[in-house]
XYZ file of C-alpha atoms in Angstrom:
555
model
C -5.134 2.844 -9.204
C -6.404 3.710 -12.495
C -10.280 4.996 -12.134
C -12.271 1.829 -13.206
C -15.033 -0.540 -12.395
C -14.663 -4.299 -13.723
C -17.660 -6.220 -14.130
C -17.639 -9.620 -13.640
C -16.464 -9.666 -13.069
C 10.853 -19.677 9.989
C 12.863 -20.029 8.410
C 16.055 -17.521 8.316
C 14.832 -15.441 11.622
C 13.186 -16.293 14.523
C 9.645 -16.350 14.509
C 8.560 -13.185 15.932
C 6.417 -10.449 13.846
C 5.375 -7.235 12.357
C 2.091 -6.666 10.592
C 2.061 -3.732 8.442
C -1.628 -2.598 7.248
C -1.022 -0.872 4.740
C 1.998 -3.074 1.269
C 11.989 -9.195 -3.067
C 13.451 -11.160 -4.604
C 15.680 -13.739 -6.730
C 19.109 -14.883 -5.179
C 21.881 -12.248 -5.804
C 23.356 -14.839 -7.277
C 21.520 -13.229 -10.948
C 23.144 -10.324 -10.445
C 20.047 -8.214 -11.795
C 18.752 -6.013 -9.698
C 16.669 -3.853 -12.551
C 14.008 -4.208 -15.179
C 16.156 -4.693 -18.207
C 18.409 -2.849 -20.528
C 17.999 0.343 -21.140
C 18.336 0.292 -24.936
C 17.882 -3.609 -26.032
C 14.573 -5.625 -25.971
C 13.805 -6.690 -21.820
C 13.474 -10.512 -21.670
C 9.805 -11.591 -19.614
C 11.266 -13.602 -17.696
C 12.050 -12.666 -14.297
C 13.692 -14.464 -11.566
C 15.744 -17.004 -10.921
C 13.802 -20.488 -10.376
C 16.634 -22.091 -8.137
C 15.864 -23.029 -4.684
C 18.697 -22.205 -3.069
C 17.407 -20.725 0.112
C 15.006 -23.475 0.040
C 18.389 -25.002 2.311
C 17.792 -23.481 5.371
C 21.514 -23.109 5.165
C 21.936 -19.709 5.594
C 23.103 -17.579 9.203
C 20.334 -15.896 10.604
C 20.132 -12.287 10.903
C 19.384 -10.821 14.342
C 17.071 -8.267 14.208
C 17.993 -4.841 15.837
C 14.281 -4.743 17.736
C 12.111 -7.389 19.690
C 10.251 -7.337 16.181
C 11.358 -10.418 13.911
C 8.464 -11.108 11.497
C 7.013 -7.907 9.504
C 3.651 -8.809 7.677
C 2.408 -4.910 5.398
C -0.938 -5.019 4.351
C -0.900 -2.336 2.328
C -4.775 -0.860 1.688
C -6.234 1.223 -0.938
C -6.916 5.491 -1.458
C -7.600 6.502 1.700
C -7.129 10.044 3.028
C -6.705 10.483 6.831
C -9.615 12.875 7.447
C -11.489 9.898 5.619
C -11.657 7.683 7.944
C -10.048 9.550 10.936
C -11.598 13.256 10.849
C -13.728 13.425 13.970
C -11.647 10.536 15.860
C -12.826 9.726 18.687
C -15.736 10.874 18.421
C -18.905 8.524 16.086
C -22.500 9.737 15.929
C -23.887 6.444 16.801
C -26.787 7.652 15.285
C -26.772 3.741 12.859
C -24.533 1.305 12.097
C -21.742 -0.322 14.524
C -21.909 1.700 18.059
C -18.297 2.845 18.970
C -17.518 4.404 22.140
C -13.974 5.693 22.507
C -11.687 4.977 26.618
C -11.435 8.289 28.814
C -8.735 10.085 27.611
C -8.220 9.103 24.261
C -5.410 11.813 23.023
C -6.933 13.729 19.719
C -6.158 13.605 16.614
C -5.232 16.702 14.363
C -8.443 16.373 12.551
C -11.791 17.967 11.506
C -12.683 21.286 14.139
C -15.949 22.543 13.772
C -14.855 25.252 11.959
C -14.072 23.143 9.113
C -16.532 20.968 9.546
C -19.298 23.961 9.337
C -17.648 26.769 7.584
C -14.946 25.310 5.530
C -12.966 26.700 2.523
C -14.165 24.264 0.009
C -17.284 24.594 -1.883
C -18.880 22.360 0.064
C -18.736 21.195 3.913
C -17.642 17.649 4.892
C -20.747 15.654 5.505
C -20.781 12.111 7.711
C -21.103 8.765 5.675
C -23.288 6.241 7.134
C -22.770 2.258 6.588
C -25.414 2.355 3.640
C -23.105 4.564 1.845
C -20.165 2.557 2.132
C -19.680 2.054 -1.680
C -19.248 5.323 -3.010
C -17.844 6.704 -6.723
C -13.758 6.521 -7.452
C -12.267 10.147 -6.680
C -9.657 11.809 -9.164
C -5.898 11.316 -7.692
C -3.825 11.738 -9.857
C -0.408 13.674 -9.580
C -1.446 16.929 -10.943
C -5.288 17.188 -9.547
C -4.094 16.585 -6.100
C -1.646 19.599 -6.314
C -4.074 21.573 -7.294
C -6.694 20.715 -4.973
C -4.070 21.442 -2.096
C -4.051 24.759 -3.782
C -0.913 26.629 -2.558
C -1.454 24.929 0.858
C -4.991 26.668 1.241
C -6.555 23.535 0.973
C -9.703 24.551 -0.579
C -10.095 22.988 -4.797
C -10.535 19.765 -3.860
C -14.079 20.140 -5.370
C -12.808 21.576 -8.355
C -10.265 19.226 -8.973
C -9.866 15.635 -7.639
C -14.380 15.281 -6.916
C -16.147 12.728 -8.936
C -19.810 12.826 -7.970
C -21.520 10.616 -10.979
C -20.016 7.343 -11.942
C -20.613 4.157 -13.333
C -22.200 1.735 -10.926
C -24.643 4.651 -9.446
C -27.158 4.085 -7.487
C -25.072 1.183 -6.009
C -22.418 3.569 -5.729
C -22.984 6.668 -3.831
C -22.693 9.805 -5.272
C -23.684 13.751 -5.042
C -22.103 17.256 -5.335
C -19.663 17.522 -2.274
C -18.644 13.849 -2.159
C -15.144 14.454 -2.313
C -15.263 16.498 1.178
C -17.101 13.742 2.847
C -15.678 11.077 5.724
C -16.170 7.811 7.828
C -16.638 7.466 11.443
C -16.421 4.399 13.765
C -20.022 3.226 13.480
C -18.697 2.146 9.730
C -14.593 1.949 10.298
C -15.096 0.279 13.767
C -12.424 -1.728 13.415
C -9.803 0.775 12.717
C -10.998 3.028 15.409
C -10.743 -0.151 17.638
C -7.109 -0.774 16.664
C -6.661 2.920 17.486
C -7.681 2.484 20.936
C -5.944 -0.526 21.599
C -2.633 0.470 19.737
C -1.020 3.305 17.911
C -1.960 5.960 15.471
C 0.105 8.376 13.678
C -1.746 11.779 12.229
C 1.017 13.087 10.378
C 2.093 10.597 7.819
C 1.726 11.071 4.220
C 2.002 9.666 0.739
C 5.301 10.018 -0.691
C 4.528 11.179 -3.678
C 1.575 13.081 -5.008
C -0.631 10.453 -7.642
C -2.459 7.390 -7.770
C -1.320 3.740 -6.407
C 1.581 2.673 -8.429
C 3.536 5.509 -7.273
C 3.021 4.775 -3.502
C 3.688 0.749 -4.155
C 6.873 1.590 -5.583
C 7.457 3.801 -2.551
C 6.779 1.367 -0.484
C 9.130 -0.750 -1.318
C 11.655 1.093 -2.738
C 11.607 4.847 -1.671
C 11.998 5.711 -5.341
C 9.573 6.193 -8.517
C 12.389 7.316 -10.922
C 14.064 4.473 -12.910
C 10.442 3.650 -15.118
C 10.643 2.848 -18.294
C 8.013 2.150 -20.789
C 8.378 -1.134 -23.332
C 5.891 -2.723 -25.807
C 4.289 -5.211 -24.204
C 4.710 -7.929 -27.232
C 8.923 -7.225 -27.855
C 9.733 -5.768 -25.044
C 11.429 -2.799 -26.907
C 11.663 0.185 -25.006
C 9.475 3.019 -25.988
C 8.268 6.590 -25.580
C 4.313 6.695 -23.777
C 4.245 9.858 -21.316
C 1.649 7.559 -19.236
C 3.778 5.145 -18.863
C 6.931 7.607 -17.899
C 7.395 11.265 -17.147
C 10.280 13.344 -18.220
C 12.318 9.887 -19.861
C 16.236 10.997 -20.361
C 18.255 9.960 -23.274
C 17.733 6.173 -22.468
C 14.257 6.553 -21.549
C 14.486 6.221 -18.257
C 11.981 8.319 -16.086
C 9.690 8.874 -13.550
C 6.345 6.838 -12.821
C 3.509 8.791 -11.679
C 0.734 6.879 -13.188
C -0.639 3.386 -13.236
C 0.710 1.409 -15.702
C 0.632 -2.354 -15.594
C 4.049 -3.992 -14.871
C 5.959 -5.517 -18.000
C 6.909 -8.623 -16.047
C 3.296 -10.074 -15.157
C 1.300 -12.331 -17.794
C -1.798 -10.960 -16.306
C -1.017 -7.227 -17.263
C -2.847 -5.758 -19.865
C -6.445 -7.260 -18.514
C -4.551 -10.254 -19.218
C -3.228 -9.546 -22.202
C -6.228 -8.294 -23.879
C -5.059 -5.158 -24.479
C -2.002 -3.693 -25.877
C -1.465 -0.768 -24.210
C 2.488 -0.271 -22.834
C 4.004 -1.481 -20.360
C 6.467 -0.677 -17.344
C 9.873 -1.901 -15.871
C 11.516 -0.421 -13.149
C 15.814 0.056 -12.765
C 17.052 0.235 -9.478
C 16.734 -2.191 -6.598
C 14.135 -2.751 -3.809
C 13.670 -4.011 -0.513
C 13.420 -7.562 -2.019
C 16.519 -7.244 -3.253
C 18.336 -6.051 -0.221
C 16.609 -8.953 1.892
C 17.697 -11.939 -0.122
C 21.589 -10.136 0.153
C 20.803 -10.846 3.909
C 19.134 -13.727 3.230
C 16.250 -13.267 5.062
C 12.734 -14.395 4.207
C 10.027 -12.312 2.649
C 7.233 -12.158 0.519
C 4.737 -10.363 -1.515
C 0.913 -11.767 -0.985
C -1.856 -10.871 -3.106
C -5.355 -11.929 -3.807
C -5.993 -13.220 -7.221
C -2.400 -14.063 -7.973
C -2.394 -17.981 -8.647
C -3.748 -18.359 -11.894
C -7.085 -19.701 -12.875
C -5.798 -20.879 -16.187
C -3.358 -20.113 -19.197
C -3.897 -18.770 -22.668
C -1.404 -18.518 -25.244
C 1.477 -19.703 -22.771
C 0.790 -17.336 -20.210
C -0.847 -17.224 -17.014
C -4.648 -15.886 -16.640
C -5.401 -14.103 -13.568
C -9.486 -14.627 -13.599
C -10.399 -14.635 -10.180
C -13.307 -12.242 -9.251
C -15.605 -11.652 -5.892
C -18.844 -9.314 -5.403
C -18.651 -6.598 -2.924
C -21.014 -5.939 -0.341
C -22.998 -4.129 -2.967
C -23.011 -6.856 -5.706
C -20.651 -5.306 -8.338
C -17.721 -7.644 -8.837
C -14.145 -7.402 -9.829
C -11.227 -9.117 -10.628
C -9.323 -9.791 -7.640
C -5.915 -9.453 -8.556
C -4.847 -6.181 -9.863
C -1.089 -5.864 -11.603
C -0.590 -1.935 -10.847
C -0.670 -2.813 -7.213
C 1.763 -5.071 -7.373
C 5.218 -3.165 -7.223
C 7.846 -5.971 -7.216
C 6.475 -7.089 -10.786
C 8.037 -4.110 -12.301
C 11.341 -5.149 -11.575
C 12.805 -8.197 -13.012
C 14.694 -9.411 -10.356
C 11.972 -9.700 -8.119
C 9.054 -10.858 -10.275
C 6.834 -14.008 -10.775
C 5.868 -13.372 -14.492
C 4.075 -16.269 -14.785
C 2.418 -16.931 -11.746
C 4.085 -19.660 -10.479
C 3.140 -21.392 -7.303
C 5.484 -22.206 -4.131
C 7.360 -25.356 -4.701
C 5.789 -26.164 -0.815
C 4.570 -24.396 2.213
C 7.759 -24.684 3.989
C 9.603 -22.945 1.177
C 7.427 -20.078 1.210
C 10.041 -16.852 2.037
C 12.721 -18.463 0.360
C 13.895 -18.128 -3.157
C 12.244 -20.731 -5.500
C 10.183 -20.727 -8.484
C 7.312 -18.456 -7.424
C 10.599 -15.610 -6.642
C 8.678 -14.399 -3.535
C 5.696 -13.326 -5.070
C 2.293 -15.174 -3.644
C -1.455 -15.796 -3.531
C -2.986 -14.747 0.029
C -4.472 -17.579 0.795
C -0.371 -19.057 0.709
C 0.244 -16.640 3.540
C -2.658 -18.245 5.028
C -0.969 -21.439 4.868
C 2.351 -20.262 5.510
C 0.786 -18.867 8.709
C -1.063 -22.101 9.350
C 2.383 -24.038 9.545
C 4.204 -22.127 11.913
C 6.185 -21.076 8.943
C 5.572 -17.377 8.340
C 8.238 -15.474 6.606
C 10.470 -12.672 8.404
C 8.746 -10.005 6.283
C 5.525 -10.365 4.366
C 3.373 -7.900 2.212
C -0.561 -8.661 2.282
C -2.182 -7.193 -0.755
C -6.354 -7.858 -0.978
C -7.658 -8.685 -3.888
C -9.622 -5.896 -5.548
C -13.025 -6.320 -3.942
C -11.291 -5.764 -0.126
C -8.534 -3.472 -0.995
C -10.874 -0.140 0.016
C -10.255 1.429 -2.892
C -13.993 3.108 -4.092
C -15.523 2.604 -7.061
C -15.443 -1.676 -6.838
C -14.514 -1.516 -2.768
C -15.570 -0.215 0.742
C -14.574 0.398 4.083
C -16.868 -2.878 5.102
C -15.012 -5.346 2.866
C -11.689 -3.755 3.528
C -12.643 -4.102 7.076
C -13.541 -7.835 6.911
C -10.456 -8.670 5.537
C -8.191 -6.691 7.665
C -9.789 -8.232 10.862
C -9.378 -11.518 9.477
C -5.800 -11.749 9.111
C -5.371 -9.674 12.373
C -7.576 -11.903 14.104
C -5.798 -15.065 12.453
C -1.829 -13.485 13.361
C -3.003 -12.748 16.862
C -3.949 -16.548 17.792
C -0.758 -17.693 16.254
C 2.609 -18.631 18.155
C 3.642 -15.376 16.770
C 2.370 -12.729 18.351
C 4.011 -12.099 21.420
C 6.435 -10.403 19.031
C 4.268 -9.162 16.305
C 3.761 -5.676 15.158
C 0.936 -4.603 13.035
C 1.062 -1.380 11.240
C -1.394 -0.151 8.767
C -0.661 1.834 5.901
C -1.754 3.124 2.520
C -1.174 3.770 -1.361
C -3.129 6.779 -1.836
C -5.497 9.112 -0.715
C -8.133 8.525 -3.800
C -8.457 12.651 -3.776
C -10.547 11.930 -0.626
C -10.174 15.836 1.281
C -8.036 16.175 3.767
C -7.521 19.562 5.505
C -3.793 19.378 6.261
C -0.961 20.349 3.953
C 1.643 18.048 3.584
C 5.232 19.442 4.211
C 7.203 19.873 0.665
C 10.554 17.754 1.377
C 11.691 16.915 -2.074
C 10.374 19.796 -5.258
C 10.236 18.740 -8.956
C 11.051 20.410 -11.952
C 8.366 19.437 -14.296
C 5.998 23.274 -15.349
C 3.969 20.975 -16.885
C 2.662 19.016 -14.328
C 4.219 20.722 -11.312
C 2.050 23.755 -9.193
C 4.383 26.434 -8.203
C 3.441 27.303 -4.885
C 3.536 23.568 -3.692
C 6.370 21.674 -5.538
C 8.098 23.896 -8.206
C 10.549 25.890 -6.274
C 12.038 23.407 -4.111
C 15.342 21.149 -4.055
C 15.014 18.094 -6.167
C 17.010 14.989 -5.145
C 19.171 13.743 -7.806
C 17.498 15.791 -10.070
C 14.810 13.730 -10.748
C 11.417 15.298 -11.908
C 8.495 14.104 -11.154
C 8.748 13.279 -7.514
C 6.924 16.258 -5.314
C 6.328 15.854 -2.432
C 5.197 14.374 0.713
C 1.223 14.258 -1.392
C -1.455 13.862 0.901
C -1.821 12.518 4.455
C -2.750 9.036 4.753
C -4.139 6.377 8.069
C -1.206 4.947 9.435
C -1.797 2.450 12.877
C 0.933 0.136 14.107
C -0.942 -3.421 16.163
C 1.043 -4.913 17.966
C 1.992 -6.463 21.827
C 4.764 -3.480 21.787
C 2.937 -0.687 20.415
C 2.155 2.286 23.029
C -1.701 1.641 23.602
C -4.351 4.390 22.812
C -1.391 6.435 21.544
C -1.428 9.170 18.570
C 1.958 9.712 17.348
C 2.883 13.029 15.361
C 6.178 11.843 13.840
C 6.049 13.094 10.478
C 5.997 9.757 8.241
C 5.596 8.977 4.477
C 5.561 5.267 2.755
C 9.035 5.104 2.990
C 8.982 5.078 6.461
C 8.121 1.031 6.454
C 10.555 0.456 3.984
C 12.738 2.131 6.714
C 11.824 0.278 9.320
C 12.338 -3.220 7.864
C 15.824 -1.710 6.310
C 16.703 -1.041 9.935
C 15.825 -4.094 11.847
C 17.569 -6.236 9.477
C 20.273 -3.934 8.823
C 20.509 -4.179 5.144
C 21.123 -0.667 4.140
C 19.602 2.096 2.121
C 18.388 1.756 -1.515
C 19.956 4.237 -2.950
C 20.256 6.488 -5.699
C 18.266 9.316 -3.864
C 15.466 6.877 -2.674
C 13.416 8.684 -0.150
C 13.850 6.038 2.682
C 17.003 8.319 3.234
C 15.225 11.056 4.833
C 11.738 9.063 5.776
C 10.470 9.328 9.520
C 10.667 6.509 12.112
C 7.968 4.699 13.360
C 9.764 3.739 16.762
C 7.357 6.631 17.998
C 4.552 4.056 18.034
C 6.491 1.087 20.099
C 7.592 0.864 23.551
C 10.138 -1.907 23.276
C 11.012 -0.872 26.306
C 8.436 -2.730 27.743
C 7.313 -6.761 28.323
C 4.671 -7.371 25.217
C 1.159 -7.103 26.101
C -0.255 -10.837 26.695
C -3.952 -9.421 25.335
C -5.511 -10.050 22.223
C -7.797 -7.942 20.592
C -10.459 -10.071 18.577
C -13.144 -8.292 16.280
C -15.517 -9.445 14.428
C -15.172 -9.073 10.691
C -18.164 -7.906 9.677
C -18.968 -5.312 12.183
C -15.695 -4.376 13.624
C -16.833 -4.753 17.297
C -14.562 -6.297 19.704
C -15.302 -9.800 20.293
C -12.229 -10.219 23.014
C -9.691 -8.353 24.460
C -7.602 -10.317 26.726
């Protein structure tokens, strides 16, 4: 997401599930499937309020794998050598103690080499608990090609380090940041799902760029089909934040972080007018409801704390472990608000628990704590995306690893002791790598054609699908874990991956098609690499504790 610090501060499937660590719809009865017209004003309003799933009335859809409930929470700018470097393999010199099974398989991570006599201008130093909230690095699209440098790996000083922010000496900072990583004594619980489950080293970002781009990815495979409006008429418009390389119409390429057009709470809640996005196209959302299958986007800070002039306020704010708060809920990470037939502009709330997954006037878009209560009544949707609110997202500069971790455990923790989870899968994935270093080049699978923004030697030269600029990639490599009773235990997968690769998977085991239109789920990886479905579901449960990421259980 954009660099900042905010002060303040059952239904149509069986009940069996997916977790996705990590990140649709109205009825397609509106027949919208886009964020407006290309050329006239786009109306705010997004989906339809019917309750027509609401009916339980619909066939179920048998899903093609043992897996019948997919829950993505979908973390924050994280780079794989981050958190997962010197896997398996912690100091325990301070903080949680971590001591990795016999035979752990390694991961393609830091050697010594690297670690002592690296290319970079500086060598990648540990980061103990205390330092846990450190400054925002650069990540946007064009610093992170240039850091990767041709695929030498070695000007990620020079171009995506931020060693001196606002919030220091709360935040940590020095030369060299950029370079630095995590080990289990302070990301003990994702080093514990590693044990007890799957990893994947090889999975990337889709794109290059910041967190909008990977969202949309997410869900969609596809960051071409922006367009920028004016957030009072709606108008379309020209902003080169907003879109990259807009055709006739306007319609481009996102590779920034603008605020979605169809969410009252854009614009710092409307306080500021800066332009807005809508995306064309369709999304997973959409091609669940066509199946009629349940789903839902969760995020913290969505229900509204108030209105002001007619639209909802979005004012909900927690401290970090450091103090500094933030709002919770954060537009840009919410992808299904850029398109209109899959969006909640106002806010609204669930008509009841038991109509949470279906289509009614909140369109599938939620507060956590309803997935809580979903959860709590037996009645949790076929496929669910869990967004944190700002302050447990990860995402440095307002986050950290320890309130990422607390929340993570806590809805792990929560899905594991529920009637669920003898078919649950839990797969953790995320937006961005922040700029964080990580030593191994991503393979180029789709070029751009862009000189302005575009390095050579990494994305210039190579085929671009439908012709769309602005899409190089795979961009950095990125944590990816799957939890779950039939995920291959203590296992690290090398499947190349990319966001997509969830969108994928649920696409798959519901059987609802691609997206289209060149989306990258067309060529993404599969994650059946990390399950054995050929086996009976593990009966254990791993418990941690939320604050230090220990196991409390495991059986």
């Amino acid at each position: 997401m954009r660099a900042r610090l905010r002060v303040l501060a059952t239904a149509g499937v069986a009940a069996t599930s997916l977790l996705l660590v990590a990140c649709s719809g109205a009825g397609t009865n509106q027949g919208v499937a886009s964020g407006g017209g290309g050329k006239g004003s786009v109306s705010s309003q997004g989906g339809s309020a019917q309750v027509g799933d609401a009916a339980f009335s619909f066939p179920t859809v048998r899903p093609s794998t043992p897996i019948q409930h997919v829950v993505v929470i979908f973390g924050e700018n994280i780079s794989f050598d981050h958190y997962f470097g010197t896997y398996p393999n912690a100091a325990n010199t301070d903080g949680t103690p971590f001591k990795a099974a016999r035979n752990t398989p390694k991961v393609n991570g830091l050697s010594k080499k690297l670690l002592t006599d690296n290319p970079n201008a500086y060598n990648p130093k540990r980061l103990t608990p205390s330092q846990a909230l450190t400054c925002d690095q650069n990540h946007g699209y064009g610093p992170e090609q240039k850091a990767v440098d041709g695929g030498k790996m070695d000007k990620f000083v020079e171009n995506t380090e931020t060693d001196k922010c606002t919030g220091q000496p709360v935040l940590f900072g020095e030369p060299g940041l950029v370079m630095d990583y995590y080990d289990g004594n302070t990301v003990t619980a994702m080093w514990n799902y590693a044990q007890h489950y799957a990893l994947n080293d090889n999975s990337y970002n889709t794109v290059y760029g910041p967190s909008t781009p990977g969202a949309l990815n997410l869900i969609a495979g596809q960051t071409h089909g922006g367009q920028a409006v004016d957030p009072k008429t709606g108008k379309p418009t020209t902003d080169a934040y907003v879109v990259q390389s807009p055709d006739k119409n306007g319609i481009g390429t996102i590779t920034n972080d603008p605020d979605p057009y169809y969410d009252d709470c854009s614009n710092n809640n409307g306080k500021s007018t800066n332009n807005l996005a809508v995306m064309h196209g369709q999304n997973i959302g959409d091609l669940l409801n066509q199946k009629h299958v349940t789903w839902g986007w969760f995020q913290g800070g969505f229900k509204p704390t108030g209105t002001a002039n007619g639209k909802a306020v979005c004012g909900a704010a927690h401290p970090n472990v450091g103090g500094i708060a933030a709002n919770d809920y954060s537009p840009h990470h919410n992808p299904f608000e850029y398109y209109k037939s899959t969006s909640n502009p106002s806010h609204l709330p669930p008509t009841s628990v038991q109509a949470i997954g279906h289509t009614d006037q909140a369109n599938h878009q939620y507060d956590t704590s309803d997935f809580d209560a979903a959860l709590a009544a037996n009645n949790l949707p076929a496929v669910s995306f869990l967004k944190a609110g700002e302050y447990q997202d990860g995402h440095a500069g307002y986050s950290d690893p320890l309130d990422e971790q607390a929340f993570i455990v806590k809805e792990i923790n929560q899905l594991q002791k529920s009637k669920e989870w003898s078919s649950t899968a839990i797969v953790l994935a995320y937006d961005d790598s922040d700029g964080w270093y990580d030593h191994q080049k991503s393979p180029t699978v789709n070029g751009s054609k862009d000189a302005a923004l575009d390095q050579a030697a990494t994305c210039g030269k190579d085929p671009v699908a439908g012709g769309y600029a602005d899409r190089c990639g795979f961009g950095p490599r990125l944590p990816l874990l799957v939890v779950s009773p039939y995920a291959k235990t203590n296992h690290v997968d090398h499947t190349v991956t990319d966001q997509s690769s969830v969108l994928k998977f649920i696409e798959d085991n519901w059987r609802t098609g691609r997206i289209g239109d060149h989306s990258f789920d067309q060529r993404a990886g599969s994650l059946n690499g990390m399950f054995n479905f050929r086996q009976r579901p593990s009966k254990n449960k791993l418990i941690l504790d939320p604050k230090s990421g220990a196991v409390v259980s495991n059986h």
